[in-house]
Tab-separated table of N, CA and C in Angstrom:
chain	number	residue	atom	x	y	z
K	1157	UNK	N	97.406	104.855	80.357
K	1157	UNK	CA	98.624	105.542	79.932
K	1157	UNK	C	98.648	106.979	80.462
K	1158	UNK	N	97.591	107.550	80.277
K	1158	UNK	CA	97.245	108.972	81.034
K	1158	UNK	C	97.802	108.994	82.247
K	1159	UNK	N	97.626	107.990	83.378
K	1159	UNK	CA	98.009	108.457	84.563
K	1159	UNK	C	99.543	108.476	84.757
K	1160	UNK	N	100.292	107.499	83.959
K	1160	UNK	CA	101.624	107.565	84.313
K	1160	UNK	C	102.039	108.986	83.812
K	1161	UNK	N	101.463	109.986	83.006
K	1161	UNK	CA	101.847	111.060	82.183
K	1161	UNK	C	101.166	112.131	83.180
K	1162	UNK	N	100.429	112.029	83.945
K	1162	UNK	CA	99.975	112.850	84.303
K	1162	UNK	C	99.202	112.443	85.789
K	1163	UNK	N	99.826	112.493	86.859
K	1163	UNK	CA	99.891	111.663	88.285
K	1163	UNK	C	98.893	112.154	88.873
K	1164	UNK	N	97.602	113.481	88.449
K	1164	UNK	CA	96.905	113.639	88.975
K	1164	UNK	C	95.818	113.654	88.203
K	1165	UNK	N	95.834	112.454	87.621
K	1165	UNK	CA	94.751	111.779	87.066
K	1165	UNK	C	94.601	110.556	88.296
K	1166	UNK	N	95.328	110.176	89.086
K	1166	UNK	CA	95.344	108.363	90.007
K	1166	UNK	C	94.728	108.352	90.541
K	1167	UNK	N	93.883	109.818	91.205
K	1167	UNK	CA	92.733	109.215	91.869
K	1167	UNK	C	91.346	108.764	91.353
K	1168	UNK	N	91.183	109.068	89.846
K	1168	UNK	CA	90.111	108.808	89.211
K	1168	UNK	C	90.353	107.382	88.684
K	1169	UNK	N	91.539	107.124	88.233
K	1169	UNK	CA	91.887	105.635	87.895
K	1169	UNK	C	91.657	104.839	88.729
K	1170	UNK	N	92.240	104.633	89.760
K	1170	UNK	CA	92.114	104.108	91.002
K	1170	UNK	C	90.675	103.814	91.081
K	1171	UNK	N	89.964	105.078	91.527
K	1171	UNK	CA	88.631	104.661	91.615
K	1171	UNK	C	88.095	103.815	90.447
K	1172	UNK	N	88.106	104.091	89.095
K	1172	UNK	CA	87.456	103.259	88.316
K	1172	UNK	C	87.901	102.102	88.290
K	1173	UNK	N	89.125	101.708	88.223
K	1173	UNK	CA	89.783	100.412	88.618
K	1173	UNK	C	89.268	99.559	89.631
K	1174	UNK	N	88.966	100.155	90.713
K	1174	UNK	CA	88.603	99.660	91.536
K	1174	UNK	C	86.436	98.828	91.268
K	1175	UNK	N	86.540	99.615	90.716
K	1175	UNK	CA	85.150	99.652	90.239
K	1175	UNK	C	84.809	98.541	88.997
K	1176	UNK	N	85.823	98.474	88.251
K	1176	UNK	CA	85.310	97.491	87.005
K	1176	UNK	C	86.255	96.016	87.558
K	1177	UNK	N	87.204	96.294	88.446
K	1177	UNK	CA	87.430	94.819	89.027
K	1177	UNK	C	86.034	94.133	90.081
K	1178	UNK	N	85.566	95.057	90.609
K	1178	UNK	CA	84.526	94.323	91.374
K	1178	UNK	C	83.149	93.747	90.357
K	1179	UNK	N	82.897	94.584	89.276
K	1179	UNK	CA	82.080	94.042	87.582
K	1179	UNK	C	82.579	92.852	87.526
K	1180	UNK	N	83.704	93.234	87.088
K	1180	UNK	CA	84.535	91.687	86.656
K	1180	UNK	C	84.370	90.386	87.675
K	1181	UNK	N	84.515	90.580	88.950
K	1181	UNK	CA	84.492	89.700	89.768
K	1181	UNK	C	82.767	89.332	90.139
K	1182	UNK	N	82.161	89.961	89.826
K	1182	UNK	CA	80.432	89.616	89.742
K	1182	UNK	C	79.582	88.662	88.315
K	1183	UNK	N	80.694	88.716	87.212
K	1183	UNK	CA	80.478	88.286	86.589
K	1183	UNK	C	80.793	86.411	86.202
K	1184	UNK	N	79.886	85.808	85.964
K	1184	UNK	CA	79.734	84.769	85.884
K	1184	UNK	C	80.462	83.946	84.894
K	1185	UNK	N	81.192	82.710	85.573
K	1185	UNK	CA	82.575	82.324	84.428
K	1185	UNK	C	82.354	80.476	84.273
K	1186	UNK	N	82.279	80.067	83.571
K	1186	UNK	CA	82.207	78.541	83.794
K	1186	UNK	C	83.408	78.007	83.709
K	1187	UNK	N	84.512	79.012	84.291
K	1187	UNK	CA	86.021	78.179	84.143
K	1187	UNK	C	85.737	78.155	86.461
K	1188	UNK	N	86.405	77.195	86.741
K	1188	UNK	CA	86.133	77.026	88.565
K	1188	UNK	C	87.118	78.355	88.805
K	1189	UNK	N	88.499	78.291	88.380
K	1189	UNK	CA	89.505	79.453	88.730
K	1189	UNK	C	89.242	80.762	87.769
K	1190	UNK	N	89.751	81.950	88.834
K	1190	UNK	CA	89.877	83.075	87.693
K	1190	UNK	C	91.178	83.315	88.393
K	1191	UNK	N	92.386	84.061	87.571
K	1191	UNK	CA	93.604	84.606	88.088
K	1191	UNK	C	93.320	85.831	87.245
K	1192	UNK	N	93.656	87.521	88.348
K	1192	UNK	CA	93.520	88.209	88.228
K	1192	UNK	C	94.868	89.011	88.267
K	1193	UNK	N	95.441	89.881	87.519
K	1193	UNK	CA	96.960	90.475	87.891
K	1193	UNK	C	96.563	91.330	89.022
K	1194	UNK	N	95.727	91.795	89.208
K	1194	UNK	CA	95.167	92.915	90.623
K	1194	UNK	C	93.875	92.393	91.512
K	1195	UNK	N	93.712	92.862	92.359
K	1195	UNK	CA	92.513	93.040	93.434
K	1195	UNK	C	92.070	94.346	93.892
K	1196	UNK	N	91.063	94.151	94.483
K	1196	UNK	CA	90.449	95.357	95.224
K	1196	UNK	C	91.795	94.874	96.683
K	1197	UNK	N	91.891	93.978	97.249
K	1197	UNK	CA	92.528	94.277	98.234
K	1197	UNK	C	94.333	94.585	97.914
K	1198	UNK	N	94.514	94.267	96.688
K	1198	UNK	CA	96.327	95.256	96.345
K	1198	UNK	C	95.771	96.312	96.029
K	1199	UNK	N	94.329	96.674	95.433
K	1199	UNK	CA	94.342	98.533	94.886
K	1199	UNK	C	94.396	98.859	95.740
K	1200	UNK	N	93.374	98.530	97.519
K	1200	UNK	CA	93.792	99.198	98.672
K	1200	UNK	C	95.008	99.229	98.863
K	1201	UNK	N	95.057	98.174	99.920
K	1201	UNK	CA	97.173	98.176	100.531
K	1201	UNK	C	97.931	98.552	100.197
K	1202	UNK	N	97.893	98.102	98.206
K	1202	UNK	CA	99.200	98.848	97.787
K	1202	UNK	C	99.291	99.920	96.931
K	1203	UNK	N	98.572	100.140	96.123
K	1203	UNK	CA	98.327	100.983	95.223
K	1203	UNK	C	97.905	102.669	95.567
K	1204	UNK	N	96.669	102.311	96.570
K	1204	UNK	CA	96.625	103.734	96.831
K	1204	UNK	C	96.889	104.180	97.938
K	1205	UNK	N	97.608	102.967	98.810
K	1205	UNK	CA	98.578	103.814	100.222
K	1205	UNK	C	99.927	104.105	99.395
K	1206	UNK	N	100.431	103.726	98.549
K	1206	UNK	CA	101.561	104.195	97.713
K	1206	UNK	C	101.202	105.787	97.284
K	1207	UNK	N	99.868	105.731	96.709
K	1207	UNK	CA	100.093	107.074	96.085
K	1207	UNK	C	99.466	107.943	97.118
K	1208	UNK	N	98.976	108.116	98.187
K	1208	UNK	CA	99.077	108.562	99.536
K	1208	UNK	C	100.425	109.085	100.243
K	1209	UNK	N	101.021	108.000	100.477
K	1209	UNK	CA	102.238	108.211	100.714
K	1209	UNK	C	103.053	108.610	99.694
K	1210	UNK	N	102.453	109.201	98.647
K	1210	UNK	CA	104.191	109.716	97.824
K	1210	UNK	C	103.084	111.626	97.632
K	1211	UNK	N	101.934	111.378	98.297
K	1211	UNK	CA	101.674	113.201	97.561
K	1211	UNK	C	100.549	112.748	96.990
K	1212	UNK	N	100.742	111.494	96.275
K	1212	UNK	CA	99.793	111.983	94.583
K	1212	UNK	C	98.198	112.578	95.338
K	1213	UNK	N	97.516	111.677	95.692
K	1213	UNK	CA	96.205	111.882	96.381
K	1213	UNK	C	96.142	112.679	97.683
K	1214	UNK	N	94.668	113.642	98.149
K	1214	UNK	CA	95.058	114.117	99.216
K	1214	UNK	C	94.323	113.207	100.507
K	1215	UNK	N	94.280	113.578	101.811
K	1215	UNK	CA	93.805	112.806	102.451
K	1215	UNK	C	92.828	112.764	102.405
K	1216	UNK	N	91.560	113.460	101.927
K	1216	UNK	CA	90.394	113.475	101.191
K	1216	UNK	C	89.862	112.188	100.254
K	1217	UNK	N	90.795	112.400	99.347
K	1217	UNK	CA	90.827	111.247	98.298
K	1217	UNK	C	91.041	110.377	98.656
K	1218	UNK	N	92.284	109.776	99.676
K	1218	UNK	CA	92.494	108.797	100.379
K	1218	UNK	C	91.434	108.140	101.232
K	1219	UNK	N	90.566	108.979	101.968
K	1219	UNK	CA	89.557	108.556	103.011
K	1219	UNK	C	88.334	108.017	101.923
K	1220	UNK	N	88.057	108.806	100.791
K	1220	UNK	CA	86.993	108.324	99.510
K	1220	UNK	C	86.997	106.896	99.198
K	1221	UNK	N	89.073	106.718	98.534
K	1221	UNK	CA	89.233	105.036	98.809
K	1221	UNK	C	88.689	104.577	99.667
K	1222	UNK	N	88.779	104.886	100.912
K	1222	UNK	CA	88.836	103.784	101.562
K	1222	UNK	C	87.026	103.233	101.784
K	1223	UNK	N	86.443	104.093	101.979
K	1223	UNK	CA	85.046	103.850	102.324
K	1223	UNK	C	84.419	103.267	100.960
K	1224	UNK	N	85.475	103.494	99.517
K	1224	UNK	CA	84.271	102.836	98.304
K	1224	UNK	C	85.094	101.725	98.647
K	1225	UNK	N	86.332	101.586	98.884
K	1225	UNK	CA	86.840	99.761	99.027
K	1225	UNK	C	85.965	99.336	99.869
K	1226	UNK	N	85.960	99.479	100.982
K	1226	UNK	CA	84.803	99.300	101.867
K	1226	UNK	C	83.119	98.608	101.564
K	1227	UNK	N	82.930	99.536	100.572
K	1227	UNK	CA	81.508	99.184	100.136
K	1227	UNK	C	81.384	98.283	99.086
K	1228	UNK	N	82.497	98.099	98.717
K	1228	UNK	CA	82.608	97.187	97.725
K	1228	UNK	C	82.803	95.822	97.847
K	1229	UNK	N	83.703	95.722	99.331
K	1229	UNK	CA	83.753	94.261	99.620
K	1229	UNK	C	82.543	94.120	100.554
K	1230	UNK	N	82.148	94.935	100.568
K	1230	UNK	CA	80.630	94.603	101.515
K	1230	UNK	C	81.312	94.791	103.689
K	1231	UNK	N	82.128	95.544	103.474
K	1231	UNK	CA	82.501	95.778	104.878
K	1231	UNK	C	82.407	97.383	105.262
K	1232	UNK	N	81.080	97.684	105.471
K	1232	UNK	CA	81.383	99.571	105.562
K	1232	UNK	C	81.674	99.719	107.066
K	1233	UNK	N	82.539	101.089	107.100
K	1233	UNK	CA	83.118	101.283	108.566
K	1233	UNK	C	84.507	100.814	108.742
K	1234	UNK	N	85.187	99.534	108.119
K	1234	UNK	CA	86.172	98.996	108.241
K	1234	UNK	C	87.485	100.171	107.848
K	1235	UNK	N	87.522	100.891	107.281
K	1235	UNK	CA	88.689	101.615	106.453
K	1235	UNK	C	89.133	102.130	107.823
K	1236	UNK	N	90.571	102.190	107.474
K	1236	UNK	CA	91.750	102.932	108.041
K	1236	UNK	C	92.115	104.395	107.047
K	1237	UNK	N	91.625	105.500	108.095
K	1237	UNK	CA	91.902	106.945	107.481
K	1237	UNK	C	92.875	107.344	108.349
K	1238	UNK	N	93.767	107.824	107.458
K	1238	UNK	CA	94.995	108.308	108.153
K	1238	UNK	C	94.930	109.954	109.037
């Protein structure tokens, strides 16, 4: 709720978001499917090139995304820094 009230909180959300979906996805489920409303790959693409592109984050923060998405799906080097 914080971040919609206060837009320069998104880069810390973001990051933690990003962070307890990859928990979540390490964790062990005896159902075969999981459906998730988000991913690490919409927090990239869409989420935090959105708030890139509108101001919220600087290109700093932006390049941070990209290298922890990166390390998270197990692909380092891959990120696109603007």
């Amino acid at each position: 709720d914080k971040m919609y009230r206060d837009p320069t909180t998104a880069f810390d959300f973001q990051m933690y978001q990003m962070l307890t979906l990859k928990e979540r996805n390490a964790e062990t489920s005896e159902k075969p499917i999981r459906i998730e409303e988000r991913s690490l790959v919409s927090a990239r693409h869409i989420f935090c090139s959105q708030l890139f592109m509108e101001g919220k984050i600087s290109v700093a923060q932006h390049n941070i995304m990209e290298k922890w998405f990166d390390h998270l799906i197990g692909t380092p080097g891959q990120g696109n820094s603007p």
